[in-house]
Short mmCIF file of C-alpha atoms in Angstrom, two decimals:
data_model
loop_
_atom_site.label_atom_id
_atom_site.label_comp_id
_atom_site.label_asym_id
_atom_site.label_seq_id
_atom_site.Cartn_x
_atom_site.Cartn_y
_atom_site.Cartn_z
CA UNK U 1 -16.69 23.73 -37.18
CA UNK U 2 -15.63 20.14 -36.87
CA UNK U 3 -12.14 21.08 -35.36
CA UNK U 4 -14.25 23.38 -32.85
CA UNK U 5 -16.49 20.07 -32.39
CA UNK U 6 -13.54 18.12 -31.47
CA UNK U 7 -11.86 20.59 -29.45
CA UNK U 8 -15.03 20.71 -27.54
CA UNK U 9 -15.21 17.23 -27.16
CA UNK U 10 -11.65 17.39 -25.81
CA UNK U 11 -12.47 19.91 -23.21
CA UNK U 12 -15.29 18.11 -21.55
CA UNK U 13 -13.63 14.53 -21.19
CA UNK U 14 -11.00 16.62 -19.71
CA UNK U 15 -13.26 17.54 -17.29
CA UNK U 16 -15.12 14.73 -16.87
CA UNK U 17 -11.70 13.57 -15.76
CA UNK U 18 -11.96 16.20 -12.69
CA UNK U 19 -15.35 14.92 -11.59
CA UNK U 20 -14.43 11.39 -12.41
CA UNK U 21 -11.30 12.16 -9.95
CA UNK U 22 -13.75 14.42 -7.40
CA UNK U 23 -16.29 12.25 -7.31
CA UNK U 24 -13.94 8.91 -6.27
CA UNK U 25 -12.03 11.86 -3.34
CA UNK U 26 -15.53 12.57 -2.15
CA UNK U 27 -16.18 8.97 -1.28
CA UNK U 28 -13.06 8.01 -0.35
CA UNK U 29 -13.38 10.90 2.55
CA UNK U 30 -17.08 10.28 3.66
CA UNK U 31 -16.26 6.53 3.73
CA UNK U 32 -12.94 6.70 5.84
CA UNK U 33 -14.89 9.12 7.71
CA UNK U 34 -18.17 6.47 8.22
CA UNK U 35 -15.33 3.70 9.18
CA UNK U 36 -13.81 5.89 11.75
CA UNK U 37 -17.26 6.78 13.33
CA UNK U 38 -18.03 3.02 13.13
CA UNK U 39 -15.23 1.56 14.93
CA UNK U 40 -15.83 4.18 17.83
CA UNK U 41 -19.63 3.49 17.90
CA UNK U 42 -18.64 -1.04 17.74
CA UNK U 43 -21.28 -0.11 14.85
CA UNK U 44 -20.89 -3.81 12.82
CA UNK U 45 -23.98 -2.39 10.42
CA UNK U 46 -22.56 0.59 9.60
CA UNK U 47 -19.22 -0.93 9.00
CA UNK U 48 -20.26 -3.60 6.77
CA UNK U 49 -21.98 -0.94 4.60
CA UNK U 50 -18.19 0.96 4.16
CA UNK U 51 -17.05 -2.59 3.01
CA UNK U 52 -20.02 -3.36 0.70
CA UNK U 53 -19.30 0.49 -1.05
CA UNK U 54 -15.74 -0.11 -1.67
CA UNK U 55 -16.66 -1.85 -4.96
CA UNK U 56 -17.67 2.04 -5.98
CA UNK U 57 -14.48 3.24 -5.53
CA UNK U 58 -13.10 0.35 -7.66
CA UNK U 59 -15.57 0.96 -10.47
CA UNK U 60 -14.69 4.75 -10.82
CA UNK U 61 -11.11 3.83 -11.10
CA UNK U 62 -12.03 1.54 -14.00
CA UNK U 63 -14.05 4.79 -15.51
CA UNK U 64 -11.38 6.66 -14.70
CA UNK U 65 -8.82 4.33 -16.27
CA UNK U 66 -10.76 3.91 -19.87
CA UNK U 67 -11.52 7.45 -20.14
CA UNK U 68 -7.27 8.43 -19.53
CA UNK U 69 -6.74 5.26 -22.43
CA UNK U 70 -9.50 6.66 -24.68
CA UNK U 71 -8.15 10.60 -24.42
CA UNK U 72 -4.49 9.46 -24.80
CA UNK U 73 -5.10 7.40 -27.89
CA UNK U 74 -7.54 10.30 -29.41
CA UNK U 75 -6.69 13.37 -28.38
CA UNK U 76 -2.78 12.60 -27.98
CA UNK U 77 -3.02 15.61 -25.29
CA UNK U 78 0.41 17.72 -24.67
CA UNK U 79 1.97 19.61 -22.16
CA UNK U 80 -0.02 20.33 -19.63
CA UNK U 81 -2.91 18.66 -20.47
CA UNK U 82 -0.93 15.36 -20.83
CA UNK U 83 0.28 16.06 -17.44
CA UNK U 84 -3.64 16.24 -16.26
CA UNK U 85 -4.36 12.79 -17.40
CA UNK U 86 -1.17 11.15 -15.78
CA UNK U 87 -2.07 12.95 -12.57
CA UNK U 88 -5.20 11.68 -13.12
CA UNK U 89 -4.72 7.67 -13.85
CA UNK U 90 -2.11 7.86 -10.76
CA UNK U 91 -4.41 9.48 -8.41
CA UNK U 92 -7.40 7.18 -9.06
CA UNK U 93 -5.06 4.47 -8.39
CA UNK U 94 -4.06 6.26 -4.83
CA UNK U 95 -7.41 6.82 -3.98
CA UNK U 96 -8.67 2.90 -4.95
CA UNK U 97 -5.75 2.49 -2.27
CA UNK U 98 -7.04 4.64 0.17
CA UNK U 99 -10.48 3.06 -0.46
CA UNK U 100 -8.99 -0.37 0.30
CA UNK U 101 -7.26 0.49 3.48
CA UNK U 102 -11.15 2.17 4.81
CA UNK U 103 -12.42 -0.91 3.98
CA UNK U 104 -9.68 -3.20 6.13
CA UNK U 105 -10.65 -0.68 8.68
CA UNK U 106 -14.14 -1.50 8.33
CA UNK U 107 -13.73 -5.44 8.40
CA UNK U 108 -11.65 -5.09 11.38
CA UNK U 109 -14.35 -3.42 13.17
CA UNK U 110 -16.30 -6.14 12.73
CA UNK U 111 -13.79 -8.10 14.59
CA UNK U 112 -13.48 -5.59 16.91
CA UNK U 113 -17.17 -5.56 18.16
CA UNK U 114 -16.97 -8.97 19.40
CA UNK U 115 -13.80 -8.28 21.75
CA UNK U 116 -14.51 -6.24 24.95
CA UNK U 117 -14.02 -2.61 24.33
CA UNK U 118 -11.06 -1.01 25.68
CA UNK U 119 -11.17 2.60 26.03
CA UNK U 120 -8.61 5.65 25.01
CA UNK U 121 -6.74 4.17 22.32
CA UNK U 122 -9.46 4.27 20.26
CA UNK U 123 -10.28 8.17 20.31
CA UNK U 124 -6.26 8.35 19.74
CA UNK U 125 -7.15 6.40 16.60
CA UNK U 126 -10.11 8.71 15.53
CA UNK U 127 -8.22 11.68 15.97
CA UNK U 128 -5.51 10.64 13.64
CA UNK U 129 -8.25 9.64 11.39
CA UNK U 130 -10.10 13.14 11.54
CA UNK U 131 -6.71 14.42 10.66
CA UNK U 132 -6.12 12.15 7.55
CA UNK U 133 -9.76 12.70 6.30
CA UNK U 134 -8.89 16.61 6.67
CA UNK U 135 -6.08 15.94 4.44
CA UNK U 136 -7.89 14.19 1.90
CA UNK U 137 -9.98 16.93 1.09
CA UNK U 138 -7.71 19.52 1.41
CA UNK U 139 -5.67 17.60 -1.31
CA UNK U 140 -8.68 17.09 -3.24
CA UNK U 141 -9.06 20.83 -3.22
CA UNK U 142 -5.67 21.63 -4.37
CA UNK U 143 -6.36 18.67 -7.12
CA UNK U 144 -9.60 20.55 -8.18
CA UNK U 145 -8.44 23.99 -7.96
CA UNK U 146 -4.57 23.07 -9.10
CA UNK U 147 -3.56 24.65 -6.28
CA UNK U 148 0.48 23.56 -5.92
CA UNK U 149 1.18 25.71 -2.93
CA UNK U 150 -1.96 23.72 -0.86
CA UNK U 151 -1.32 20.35 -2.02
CA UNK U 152 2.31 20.99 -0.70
CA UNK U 153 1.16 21.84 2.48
CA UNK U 154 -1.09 19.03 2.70
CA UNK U 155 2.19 17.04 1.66
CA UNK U 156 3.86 18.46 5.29
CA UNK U 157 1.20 17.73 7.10
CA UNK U 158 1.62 13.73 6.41
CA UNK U 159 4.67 14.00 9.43
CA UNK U 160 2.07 14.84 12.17
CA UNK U 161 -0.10 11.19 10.84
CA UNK U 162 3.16 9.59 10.96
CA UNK U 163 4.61 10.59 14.72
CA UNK U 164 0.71 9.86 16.00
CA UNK U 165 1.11 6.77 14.77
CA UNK U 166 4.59 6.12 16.50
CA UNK U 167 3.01 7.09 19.49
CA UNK U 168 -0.03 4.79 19.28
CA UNK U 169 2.32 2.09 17.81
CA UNK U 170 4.21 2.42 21.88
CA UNK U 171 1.25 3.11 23.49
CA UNK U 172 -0.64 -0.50 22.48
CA UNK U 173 1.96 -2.24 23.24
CA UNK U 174 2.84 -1.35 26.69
CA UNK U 175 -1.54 -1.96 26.83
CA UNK U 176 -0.90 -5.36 25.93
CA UNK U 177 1.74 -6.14 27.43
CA UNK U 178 -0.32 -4.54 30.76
CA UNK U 179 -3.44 -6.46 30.20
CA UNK U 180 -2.48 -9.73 27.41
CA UNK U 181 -6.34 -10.18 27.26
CA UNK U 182 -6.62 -7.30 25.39
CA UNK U 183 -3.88 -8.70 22.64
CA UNK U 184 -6.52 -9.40 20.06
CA UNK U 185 -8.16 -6.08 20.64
CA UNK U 186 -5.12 -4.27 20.06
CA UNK U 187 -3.41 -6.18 17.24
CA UNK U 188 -6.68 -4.95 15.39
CA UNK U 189 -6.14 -1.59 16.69
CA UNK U 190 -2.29 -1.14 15.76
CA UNK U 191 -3.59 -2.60 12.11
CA UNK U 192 -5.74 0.38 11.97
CA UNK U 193 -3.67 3.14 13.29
CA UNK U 194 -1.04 1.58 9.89
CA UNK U 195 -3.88 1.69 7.80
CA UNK U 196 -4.31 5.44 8.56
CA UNK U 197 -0.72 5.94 8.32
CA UNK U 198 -0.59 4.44 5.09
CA UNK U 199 -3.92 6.37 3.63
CA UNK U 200 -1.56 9.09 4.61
CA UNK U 201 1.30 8.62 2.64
CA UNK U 202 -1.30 7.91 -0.64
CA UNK U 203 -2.75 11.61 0.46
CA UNK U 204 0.86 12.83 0.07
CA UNK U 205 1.21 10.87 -3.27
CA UNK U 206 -1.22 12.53 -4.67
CA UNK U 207 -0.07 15.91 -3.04
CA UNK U 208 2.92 15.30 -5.52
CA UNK U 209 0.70 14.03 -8.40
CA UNK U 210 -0.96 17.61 -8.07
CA UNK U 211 2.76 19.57 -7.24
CA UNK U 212 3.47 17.42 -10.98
CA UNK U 213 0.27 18.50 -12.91
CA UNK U 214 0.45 22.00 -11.99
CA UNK U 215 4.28 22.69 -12.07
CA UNK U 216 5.50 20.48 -14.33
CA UNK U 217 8.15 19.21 -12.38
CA UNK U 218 8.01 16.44 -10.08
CA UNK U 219 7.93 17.69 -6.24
CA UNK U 220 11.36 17.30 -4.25
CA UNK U 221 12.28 14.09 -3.80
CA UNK U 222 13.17 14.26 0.22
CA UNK U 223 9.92 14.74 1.75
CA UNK U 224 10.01 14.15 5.77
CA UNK U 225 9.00 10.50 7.40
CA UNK U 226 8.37 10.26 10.32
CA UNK U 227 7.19 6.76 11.29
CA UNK U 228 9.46 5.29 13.44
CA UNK U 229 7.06 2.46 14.41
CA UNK U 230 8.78 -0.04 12.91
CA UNK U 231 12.02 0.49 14.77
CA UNK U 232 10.57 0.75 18.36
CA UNK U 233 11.44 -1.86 21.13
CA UNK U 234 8.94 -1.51 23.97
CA UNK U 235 10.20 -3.83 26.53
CA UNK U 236 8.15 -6.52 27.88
CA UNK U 237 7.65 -5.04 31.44
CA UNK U 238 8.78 -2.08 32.89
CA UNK U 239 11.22 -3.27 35.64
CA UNK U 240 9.02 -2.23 38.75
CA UNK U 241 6.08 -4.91 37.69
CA UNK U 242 8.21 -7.73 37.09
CA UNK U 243 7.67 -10.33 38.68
CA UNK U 244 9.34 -12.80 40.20
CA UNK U 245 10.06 -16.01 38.37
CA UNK U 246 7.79 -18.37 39.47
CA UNK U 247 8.46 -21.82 41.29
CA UNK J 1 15.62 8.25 -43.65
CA UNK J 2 14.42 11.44 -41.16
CA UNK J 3 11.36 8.76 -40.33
CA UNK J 4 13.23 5.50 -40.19
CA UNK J 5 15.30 7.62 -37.78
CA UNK J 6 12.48 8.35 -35.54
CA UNK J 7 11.00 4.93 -35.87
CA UNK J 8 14.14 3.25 -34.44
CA UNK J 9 14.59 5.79 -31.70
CA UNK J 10 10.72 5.35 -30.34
CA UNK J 11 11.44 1.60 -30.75
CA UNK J 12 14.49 2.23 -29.01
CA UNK J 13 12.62 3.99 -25.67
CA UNK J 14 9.73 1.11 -25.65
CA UNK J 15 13.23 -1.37 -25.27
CA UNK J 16 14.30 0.91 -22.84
CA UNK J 17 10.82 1.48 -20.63
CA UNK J 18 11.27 -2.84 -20.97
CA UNK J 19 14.78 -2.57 -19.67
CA UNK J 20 13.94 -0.28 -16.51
CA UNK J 21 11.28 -2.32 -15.55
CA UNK J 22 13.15 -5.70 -15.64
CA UNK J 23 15.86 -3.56 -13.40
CA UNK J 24 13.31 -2.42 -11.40
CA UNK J 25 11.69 -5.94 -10.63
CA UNK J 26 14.92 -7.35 -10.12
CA UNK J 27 16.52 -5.56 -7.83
CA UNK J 28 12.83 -5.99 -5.80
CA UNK J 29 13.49 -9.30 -6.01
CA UNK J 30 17.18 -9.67 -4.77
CA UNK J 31 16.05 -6.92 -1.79
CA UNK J 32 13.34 -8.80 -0.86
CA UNK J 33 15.43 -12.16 -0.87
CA UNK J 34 18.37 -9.84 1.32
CA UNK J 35 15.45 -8.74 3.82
CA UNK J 36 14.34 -11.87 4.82
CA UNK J 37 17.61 -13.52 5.25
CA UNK J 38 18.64 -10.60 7.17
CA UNK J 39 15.23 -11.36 9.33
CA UNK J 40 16.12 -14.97 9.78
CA UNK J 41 20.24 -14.35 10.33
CA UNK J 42 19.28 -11.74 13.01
CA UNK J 43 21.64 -9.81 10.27
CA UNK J 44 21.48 -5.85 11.20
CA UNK J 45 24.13 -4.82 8.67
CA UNK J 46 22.15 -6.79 5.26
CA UNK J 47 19.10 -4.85 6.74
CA UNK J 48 21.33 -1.88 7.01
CA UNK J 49 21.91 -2.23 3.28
CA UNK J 50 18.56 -3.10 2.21
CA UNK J 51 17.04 -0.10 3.65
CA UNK J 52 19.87 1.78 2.33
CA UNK J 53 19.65 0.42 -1.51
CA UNK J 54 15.66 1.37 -1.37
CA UNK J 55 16.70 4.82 -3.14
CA UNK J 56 17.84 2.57 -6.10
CA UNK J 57 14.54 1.45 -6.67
CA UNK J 58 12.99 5.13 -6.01
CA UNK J 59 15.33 6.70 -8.81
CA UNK J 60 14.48 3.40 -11.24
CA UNK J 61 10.69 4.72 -10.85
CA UNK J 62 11.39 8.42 -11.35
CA UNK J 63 13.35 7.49 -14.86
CA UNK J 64 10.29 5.39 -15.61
CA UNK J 65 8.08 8.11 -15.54
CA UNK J 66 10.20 10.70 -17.40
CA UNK J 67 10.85 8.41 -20.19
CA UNK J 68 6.89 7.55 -20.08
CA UNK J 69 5.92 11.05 -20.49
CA UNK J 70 8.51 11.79 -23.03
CA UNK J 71 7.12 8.83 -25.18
CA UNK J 72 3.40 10.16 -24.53
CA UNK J 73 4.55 13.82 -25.38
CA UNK J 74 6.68 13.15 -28.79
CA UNK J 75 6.06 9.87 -29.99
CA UNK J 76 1.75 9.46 -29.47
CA UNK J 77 1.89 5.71 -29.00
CA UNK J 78 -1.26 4.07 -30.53
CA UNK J 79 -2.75 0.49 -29.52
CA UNK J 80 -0.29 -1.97 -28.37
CA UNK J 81 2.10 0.79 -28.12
CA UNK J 82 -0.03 3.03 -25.79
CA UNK J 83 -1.00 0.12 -23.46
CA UNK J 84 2.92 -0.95 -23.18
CA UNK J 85 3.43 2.55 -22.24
CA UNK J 86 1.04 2.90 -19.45
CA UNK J 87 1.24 -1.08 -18.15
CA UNK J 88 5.01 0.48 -17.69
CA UNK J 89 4.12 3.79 -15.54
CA UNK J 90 1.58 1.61 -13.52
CA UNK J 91 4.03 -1.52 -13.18
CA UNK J 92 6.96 1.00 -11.85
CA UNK J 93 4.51 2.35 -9.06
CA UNK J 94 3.88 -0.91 -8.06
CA UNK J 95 7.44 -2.39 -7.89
CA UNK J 96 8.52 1.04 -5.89
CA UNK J 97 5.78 0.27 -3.30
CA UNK J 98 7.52 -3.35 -3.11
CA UNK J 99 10.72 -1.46 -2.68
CA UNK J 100 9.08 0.38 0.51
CA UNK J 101 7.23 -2.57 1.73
CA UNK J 102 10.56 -4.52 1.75
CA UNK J 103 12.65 -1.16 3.06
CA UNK J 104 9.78 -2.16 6.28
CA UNK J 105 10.85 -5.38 6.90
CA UNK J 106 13.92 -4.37 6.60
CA UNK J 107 13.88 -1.82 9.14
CA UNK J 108 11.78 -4.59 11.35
CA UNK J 109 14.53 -6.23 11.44
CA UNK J 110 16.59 -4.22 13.25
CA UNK J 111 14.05 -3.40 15.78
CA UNK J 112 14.12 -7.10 15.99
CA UNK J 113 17.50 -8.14 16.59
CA UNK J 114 17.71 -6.21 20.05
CA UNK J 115 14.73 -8.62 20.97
CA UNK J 116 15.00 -12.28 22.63
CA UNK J 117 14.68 -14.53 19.25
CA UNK J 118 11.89 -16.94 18.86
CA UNK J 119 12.39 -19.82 16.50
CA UNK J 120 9.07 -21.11 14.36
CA UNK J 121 7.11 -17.91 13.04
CA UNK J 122 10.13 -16.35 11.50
CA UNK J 123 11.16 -20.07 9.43
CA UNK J 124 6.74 -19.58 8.41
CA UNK J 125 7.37 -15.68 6.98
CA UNK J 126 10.59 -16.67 5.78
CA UNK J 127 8.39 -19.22 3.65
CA UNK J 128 6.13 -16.60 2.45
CA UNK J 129 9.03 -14.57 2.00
CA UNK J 130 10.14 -17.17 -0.72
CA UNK J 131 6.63 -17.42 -2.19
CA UNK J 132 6.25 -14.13 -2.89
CA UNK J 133 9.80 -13.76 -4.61
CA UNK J 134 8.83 -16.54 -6.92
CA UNK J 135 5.86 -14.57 -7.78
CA UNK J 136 8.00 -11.32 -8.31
CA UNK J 137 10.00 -13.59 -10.40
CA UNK J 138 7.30 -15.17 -12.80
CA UNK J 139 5.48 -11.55 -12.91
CA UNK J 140 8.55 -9.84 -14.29
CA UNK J 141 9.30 -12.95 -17.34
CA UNK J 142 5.49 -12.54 -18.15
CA UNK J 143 6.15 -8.90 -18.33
CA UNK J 144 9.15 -9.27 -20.43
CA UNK J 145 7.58 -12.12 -22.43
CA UNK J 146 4.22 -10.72 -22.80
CA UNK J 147 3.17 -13.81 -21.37
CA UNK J 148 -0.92 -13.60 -19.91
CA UNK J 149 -1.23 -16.81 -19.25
CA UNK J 150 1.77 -17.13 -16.75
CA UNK J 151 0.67 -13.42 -15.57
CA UNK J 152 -3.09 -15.01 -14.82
CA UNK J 153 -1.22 -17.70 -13.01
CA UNK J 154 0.87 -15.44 -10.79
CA UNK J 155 -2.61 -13.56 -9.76
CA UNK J 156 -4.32 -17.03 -8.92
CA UNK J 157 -1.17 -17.68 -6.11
CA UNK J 158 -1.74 -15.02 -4.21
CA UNK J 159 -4.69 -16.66 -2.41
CA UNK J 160 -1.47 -19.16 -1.34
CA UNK J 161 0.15 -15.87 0.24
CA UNK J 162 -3.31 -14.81 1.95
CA UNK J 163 -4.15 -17.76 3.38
CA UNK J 164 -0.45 -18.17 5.26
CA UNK J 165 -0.86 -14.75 6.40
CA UNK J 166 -4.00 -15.25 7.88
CA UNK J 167 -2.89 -18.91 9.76
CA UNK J 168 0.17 -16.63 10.69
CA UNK J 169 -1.98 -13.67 12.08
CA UNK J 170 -4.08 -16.42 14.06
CA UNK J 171 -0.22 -18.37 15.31
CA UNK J 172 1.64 -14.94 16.42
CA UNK J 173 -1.40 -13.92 18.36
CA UNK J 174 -1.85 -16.76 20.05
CA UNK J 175 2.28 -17.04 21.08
CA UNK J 176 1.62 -13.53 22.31
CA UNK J 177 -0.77 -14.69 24.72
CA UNK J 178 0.85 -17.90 26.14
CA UNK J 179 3.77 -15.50 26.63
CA UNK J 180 3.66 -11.78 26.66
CA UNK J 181 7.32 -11.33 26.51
CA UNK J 182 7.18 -11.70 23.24
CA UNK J 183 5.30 -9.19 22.33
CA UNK J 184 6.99 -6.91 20.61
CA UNK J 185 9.04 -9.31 18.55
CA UNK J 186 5.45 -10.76 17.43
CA UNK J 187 4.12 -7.25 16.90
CA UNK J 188 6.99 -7.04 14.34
CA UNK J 189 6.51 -10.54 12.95
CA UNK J 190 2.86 -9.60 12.22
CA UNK J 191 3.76 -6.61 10.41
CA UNK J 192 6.31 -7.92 8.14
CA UNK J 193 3.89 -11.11 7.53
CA UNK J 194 1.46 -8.00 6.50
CA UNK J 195 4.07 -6.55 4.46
CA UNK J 196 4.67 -9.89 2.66
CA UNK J 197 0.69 -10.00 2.21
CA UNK J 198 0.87 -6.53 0.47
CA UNK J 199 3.80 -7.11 -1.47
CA UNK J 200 1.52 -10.14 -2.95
CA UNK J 201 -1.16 -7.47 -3.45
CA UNK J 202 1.07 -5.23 -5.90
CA UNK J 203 2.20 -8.38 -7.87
CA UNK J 204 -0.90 -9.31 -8.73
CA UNK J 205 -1.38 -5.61 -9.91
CA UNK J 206 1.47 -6.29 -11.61
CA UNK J 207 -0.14 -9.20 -13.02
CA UNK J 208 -2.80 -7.34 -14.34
CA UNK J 209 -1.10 -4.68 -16.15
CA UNK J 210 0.81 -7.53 -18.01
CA UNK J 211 -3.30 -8.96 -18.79
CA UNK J 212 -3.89 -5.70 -20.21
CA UNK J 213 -0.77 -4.80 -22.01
CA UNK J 214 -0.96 -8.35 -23.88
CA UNK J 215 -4.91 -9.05 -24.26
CA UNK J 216 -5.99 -5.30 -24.31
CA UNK J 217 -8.84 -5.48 -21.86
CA UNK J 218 -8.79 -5.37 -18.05
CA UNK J 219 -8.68 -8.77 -16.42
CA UNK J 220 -11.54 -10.16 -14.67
CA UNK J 221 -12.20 -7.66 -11.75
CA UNK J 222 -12.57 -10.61 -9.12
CA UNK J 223 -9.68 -12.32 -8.26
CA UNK J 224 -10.11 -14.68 -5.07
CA UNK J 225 -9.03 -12.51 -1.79
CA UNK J 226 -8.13 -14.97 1.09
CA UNK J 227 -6.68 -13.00 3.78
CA UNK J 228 -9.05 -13.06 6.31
CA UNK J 229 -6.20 -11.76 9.07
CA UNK J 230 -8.37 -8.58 9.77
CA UNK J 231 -11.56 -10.89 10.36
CA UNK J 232 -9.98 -12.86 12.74
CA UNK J 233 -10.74 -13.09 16.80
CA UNK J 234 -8.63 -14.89 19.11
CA UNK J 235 -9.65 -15.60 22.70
CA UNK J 236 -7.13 -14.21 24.90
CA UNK J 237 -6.98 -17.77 26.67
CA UNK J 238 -8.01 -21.39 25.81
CA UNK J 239 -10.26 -22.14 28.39
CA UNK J 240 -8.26 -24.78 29.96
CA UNK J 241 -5.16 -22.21 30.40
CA UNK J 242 -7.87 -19.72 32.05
CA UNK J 243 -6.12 -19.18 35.57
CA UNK J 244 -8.38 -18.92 38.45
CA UNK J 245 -8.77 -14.99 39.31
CA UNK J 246 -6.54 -13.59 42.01
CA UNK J 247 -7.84 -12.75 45.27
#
């Protein structure tokens, strides 16, 4: 009975683990997805309320962090279900991450709404953003259902984030260099589109976290990047508007 | 004998988990040092090779976490042991994120030696640059030492790191605006300031999985945050620089 009472015990901090991990990808969605809706809407209430709930996210990684120390030392798990608590500790870290970046999206909204609004880079930015928050619970499913196949397909999907961003990367700074009163705006606005980039590449972290958990091997190594911001030259003016030097 | 055996073998793979993790941290250390002499020498072929040597760093992290779970699996570390064990898997994540945040500037680089070069910003990251090797540095002997009290003191600098990012955000901003030619070389100076910024970020983690491993409890959950960079609004144009609007 007492071996039956521990196994028990076992079981449910197991999956109190899940939830622990469920409940932090639930918020970690709905807030990326309030910060998105904020920037579009210059909403500096709304935003500050993403930033204030951050500290949620960083309290259910603590949770999640003593109850992964307290099953180790106890239950000295095996196999597979050592492989559940590693996947767990390193996706709670991923998703604090991902809570972090939503909440430098947040604060830069706040910036934002005191700069004039410029318009279609923006809904370029919420469109990559729908797409990442898509992925977040699609990986959250394949955590919660240990779904390999799904969490490798959310793990492809990461490519598409990462050429939007490219493209947005070019696109604000031929706006800038258009318009240079719109420099601040769009400085804020790159940092975003990275921020989204980067909750992307967590997503695909924990895409291989679950790939790890459920096959017991760690995904393949080479998966496909496809940010090439950091190597693009956009030249100061195209040649047609430049001007001539001035006396 | 059969248990001294065993005892000097798992003593043997906690030296070792030591060992990759001072490898790891080092060779962070001596890319980050090559990346931003390679940003100040206009040096394509040392970026070249730091973006290149990245996968050094990547393979460092996947041996850490084999040898990790093979501890967890046979050996059931207790305690001290347990902590040193997981302080290890969470320290290797955050050295390989170094390792991609320095591959960045890296890469920056060479986007920015096809640019016109402009001289003070890059002398202010190369600063931070230095900064935030010393903190790799003193992170890695208080990991090695089991030293708290210099790990506590590593955390503490990073408000140092912040606060020159954020005066850097505000300087690069404004340069763009007296002179939008330099755009995209400042676009790239911003993002390898933020990629110093974040590299800070993970060695405070750092520093906090060395508070843990030694003292056994988390360390206090607010540390000072000074980068304000993603606050911060810039007026496209003093006022006295405000040109007169074209007819």
């Amino acid at each position: 009975v007492d071996q039956d009472h521990i196994m028990k015990a076992y079981d449910q901090e197991l999956a109190r683990l899940d939830q622990l991990i469920a409940e932090m990808g639930g918020l970690a969605e709905s807030q990326l997805s309030d910060a998105v809706e904020a920037m579009l809407r210059r909403d500096s209430e709304l935003a500050r309320k993403v930033a204030e709930r951050d500290r949620r996210i960083d309290a259910l990684e603590r949770d999640v962090d003593a109850l992964t120390m307290r099953v180790l030392a106890l239950r000295q798990p095996m196999a597979e279900d050592l492989r559940t608590v590693i996947a767990a500790l390193k996706t709670a870290s991923d998703l604090e991450r991902i809570g972090d970046y939503t909440r430098n999206i947040a604060n830069r909204t706040l910036a934002l709404a005191q700069l004039r609004p410029i318009g279609g880079a923006a809904h370029t930015i919420a469109r990559m953003g729908v797409l990442v928050q898509g992925m977040i619970k699609n990986v959250l499913d394949a955590y919660v259902g240990r779904d390999a196949a799904l969490a490798d397909d959310v793990r492809l999907r990461d490519a598409e984030v990462d050429q939007l961003h490219t493209s947005l990367f070019r696109e604000l700074l031929t706006y800038m260099m258009e318009d240079p009163r719109h420099i601040t705006t769009c400085t804020h606005l790159l940092f975003i589109a990275k921020n989204l980039e980067r909750i992307g590449d967590h997503v695909t972290n924990v895409a291989e976290h679950v790939h790890f958990m459920v096959c017991g091997e760690p995904a393949a190594p080479d998966r496909p990047k496809d940010d090439r911001s950091s190597l693009t030259v956009v030249e100061s003016l195209p040649p047609d508007r430049e001007e001539a030097p001035k006396p």
